[in-house]
Short mmCIF file of N, CA and C in Angstrom, two decimals:
data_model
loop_
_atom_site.label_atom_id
_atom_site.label_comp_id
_atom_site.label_asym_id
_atom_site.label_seq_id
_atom_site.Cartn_x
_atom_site.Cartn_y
_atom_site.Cartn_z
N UNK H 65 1.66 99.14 37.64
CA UNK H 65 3.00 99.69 37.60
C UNK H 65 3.96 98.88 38.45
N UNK H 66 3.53 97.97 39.50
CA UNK H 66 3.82 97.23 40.20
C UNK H 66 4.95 97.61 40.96
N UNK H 67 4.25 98.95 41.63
CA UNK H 67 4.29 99.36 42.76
C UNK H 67 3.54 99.02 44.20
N UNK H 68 3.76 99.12 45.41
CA UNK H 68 2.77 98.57 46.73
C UNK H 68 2.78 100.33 46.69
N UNK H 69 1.35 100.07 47.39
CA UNK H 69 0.99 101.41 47.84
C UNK H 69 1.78 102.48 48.77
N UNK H 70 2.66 101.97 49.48
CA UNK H 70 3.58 103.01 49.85
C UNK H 70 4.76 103.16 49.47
N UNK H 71 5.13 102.25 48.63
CA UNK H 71 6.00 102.47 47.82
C UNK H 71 5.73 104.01 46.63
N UNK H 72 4.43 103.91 46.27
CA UNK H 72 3.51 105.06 45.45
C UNK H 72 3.56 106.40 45.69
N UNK H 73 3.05 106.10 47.07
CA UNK H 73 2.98 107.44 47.69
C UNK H 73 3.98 108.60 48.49
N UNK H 74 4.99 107.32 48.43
CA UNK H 74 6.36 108.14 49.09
C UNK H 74 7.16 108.98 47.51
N UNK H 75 6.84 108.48 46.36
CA UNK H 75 6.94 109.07 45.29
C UNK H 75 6.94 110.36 45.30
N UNK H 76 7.85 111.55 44.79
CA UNK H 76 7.42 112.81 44.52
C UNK H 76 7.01 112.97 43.16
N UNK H 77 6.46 113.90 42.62
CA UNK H 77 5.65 113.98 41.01
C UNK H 77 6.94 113.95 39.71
N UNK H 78 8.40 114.46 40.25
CA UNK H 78 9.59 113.94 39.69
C UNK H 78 9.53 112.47 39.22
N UNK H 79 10.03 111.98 40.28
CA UNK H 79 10.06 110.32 40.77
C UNK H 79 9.27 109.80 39.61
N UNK H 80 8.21 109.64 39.77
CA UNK H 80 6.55 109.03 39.05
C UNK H 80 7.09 109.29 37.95
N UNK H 81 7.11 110.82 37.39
CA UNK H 81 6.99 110.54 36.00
C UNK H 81 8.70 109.97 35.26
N UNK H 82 9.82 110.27 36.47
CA UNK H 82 10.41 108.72 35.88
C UNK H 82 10.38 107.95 35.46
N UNK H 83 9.62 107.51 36.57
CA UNK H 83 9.37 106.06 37.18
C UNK H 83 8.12 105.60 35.58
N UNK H 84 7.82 106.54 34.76
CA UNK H 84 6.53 106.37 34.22
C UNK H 84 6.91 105.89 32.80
N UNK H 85 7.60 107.06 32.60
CA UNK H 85 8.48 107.47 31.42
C UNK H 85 9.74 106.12 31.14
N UNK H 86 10.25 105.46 31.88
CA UNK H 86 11.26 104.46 32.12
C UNK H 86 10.44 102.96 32.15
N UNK H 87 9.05 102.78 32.33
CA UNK H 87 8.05 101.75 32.11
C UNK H 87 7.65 101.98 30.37
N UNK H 88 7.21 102.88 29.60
CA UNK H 88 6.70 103.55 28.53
C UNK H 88 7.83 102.70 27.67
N UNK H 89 9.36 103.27 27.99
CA UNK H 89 10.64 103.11 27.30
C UNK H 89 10.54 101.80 27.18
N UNK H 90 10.94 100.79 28.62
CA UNK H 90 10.83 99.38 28.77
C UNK H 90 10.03 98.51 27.65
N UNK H 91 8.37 98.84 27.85
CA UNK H 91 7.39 98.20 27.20
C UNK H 91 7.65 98.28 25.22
N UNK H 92 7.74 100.10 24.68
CA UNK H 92 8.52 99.69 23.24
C UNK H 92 9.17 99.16 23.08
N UNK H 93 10.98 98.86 24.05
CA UNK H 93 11.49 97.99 23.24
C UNK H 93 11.28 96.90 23.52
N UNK H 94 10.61 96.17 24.37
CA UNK H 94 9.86 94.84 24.31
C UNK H 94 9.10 94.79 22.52
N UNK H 95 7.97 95.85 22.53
CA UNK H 95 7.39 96.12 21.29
C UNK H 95 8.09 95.98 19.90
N UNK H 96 9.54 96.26 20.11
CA UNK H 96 10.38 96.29 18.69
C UNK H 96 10.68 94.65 18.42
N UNK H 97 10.88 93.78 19.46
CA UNK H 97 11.44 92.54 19.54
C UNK H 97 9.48 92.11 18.92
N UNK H 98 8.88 92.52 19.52
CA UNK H 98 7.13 91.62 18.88
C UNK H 98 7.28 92.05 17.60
N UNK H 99 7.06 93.21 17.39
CA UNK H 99 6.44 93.70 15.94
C UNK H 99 7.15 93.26 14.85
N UNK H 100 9.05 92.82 15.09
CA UNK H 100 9.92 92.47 14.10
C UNK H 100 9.44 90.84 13.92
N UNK H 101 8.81 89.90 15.21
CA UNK H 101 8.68 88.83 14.36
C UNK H 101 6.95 88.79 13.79
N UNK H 102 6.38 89.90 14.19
CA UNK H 102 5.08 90.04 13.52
C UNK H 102 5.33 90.27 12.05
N UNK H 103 6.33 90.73 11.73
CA UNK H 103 5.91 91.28 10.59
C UNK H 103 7.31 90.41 9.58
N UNK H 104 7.90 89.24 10.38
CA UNK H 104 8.67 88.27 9.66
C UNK H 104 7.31 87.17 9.27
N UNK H 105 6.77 87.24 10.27
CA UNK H 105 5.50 86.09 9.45
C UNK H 105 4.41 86.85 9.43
N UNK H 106 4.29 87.79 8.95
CA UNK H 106 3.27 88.73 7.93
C UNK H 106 3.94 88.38 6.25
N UNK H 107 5.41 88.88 6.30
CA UNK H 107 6.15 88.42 5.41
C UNK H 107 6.14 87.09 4.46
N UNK H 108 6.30 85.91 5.17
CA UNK H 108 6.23 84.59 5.25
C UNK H 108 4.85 84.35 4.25
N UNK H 109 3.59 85.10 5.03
CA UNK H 109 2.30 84.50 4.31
C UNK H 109 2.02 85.23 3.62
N UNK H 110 2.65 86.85 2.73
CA UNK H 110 2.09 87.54 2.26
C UNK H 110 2.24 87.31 0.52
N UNK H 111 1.03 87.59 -0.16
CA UNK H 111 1.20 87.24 -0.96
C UNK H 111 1.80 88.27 -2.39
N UNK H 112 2.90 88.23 -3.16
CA UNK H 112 3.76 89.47 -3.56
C UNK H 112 3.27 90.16 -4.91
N UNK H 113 2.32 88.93 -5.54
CA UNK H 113 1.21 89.90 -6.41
C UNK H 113 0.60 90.77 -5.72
N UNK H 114 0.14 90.34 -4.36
CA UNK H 114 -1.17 91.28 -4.28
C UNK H 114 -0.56 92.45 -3.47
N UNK H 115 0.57 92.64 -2.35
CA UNK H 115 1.21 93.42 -1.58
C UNK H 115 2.88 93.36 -2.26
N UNK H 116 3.03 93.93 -2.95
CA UNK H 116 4.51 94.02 -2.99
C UNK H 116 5.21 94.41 -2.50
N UNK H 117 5.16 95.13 -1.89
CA UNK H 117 5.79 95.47 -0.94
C UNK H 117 5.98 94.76 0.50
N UNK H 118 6.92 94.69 0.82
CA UNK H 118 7.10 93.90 1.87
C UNK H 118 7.11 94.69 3.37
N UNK H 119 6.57 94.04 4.41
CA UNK H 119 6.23 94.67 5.55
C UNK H 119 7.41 94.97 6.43
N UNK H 120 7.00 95.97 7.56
CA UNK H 120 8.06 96.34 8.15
C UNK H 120 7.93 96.53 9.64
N UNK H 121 8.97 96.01 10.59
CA UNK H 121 8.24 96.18 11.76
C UNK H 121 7.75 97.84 12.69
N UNK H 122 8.04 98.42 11.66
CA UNK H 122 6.96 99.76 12.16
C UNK H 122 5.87 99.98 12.08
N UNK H 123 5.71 98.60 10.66
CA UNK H 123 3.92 98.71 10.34
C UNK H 123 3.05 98.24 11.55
N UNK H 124 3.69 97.30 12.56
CA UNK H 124 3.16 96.67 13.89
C UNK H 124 3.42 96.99 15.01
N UNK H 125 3.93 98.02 15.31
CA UNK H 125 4.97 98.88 16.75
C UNK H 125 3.72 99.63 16.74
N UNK H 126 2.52 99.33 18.22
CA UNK H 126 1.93 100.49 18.64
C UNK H 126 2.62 101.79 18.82
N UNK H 127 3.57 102.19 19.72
CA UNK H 127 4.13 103.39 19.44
C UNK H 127 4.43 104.25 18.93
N UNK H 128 4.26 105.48 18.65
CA UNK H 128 4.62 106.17 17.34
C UNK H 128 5.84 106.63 17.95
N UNK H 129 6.38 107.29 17.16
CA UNK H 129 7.87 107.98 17.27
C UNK H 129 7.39 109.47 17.90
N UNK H 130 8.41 109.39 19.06
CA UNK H 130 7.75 110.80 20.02
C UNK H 130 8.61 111.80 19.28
N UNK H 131 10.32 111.48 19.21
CA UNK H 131 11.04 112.48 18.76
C UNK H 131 10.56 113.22 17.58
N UNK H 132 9.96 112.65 16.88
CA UNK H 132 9.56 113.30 15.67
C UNK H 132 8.18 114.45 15.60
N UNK H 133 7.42 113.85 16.97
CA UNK H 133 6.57 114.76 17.23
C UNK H 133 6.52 115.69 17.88
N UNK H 134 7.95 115.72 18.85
CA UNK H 134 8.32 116.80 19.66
C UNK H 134 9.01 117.90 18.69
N UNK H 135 10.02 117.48 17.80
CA UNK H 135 10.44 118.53 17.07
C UNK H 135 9.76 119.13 16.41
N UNK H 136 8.15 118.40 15.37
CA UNK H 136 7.74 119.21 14.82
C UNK H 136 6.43 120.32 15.57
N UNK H 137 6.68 119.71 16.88
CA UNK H 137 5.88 120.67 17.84
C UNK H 137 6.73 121.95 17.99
N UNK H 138 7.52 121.83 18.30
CA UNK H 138 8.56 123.11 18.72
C UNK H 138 8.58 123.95 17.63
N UNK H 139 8.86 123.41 16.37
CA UNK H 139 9.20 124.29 15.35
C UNK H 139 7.88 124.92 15.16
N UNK H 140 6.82 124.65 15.34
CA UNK H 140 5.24 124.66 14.81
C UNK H 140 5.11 125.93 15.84
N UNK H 141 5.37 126.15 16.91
CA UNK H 141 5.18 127.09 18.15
C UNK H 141 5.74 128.78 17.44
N UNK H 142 4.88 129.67 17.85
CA UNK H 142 4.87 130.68 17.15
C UNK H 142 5.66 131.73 18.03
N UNK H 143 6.23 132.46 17.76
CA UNK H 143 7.27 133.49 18.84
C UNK H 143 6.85 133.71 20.11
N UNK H 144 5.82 134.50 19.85
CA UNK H 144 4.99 134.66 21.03
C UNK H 144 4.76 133.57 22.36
N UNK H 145 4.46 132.45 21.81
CA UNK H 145 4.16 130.98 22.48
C UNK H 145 5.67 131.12 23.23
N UNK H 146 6.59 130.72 22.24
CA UNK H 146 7.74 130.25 22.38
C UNK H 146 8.33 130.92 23.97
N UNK H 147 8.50 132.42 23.64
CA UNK H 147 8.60 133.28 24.34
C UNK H 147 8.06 133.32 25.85
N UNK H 148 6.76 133.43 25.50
CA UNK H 148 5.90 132.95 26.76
C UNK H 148 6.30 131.60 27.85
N UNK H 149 6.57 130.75 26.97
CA UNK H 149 6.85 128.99 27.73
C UNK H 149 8.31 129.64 28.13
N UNK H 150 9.17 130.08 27.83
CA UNK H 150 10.30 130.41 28.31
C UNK H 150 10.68 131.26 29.37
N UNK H 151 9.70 132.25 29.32
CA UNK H 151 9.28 133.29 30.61
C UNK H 151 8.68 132.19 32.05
N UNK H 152 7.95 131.58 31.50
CA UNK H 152 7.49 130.79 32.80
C UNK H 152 8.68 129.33 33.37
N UNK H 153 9.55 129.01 32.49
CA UNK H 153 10.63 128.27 33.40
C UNK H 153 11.43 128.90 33.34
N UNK H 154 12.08 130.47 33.29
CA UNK H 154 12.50 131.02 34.01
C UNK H 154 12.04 131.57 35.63
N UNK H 155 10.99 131.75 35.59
CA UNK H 155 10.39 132.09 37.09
C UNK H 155 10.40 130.67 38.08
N UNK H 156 10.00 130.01 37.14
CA UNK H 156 10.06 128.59 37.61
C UNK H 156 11.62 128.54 38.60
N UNK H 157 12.75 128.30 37.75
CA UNK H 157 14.05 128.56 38.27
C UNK H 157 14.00 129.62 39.00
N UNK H 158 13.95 130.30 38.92
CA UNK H 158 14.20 131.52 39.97
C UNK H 158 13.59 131.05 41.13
N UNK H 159 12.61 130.80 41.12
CA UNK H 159 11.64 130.49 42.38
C UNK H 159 12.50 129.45 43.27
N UNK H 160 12.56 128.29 42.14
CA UNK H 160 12.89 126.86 43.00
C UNK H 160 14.36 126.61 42.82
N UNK H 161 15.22 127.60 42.14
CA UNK H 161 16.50 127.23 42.21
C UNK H 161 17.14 126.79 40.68
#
């Protein structure tokens, strides 16, 4: 993460997953700049009888798309759930402000 060790530990569990979440971000769009010329010379050598279709740089982006998995998480969550997760960051707030 190329952090020094007290640099680490003076971290609060906020901080970190910043600090985590803002490395994650960094490294995809590095990933969008690879996968677009991966898949310009995937392009280049592919042959259009046999793949017609032409490639795309999502076909080579380790990352999947989070937004898409967060929404269909939420919607997927059943009243009850919903309800429940909402009861507990309310106490949450109350507690800590």
């Amino acid at each position: 993460m190329g952090l020094l060790p007290m640099q680490f530990w003076s971290l609060t569990f906020f901080e970190y997953a910043s600090y985590s979440k803002h490395l994650k971000h960094q490294d995809s769009r590095q990933w969008w700049h690879t996968s677009s010329l991966m898949a310009l010379q995937a392009n280049i050598n592919r042959d259009p009888k046999k793949t017609p279709k032409p490639y795309k740089p999502q076909d080579f982006h380790p990352y999947p798309d989070q937004d898409k998995k967060k929404a269909k998480f939420v919607r997927g969550l059943e009243k009850e759930k919903r309800d429940l997760t909402d009861s507990w960051a309310k106490k949450l707030l109350d507690k800590h402000g």
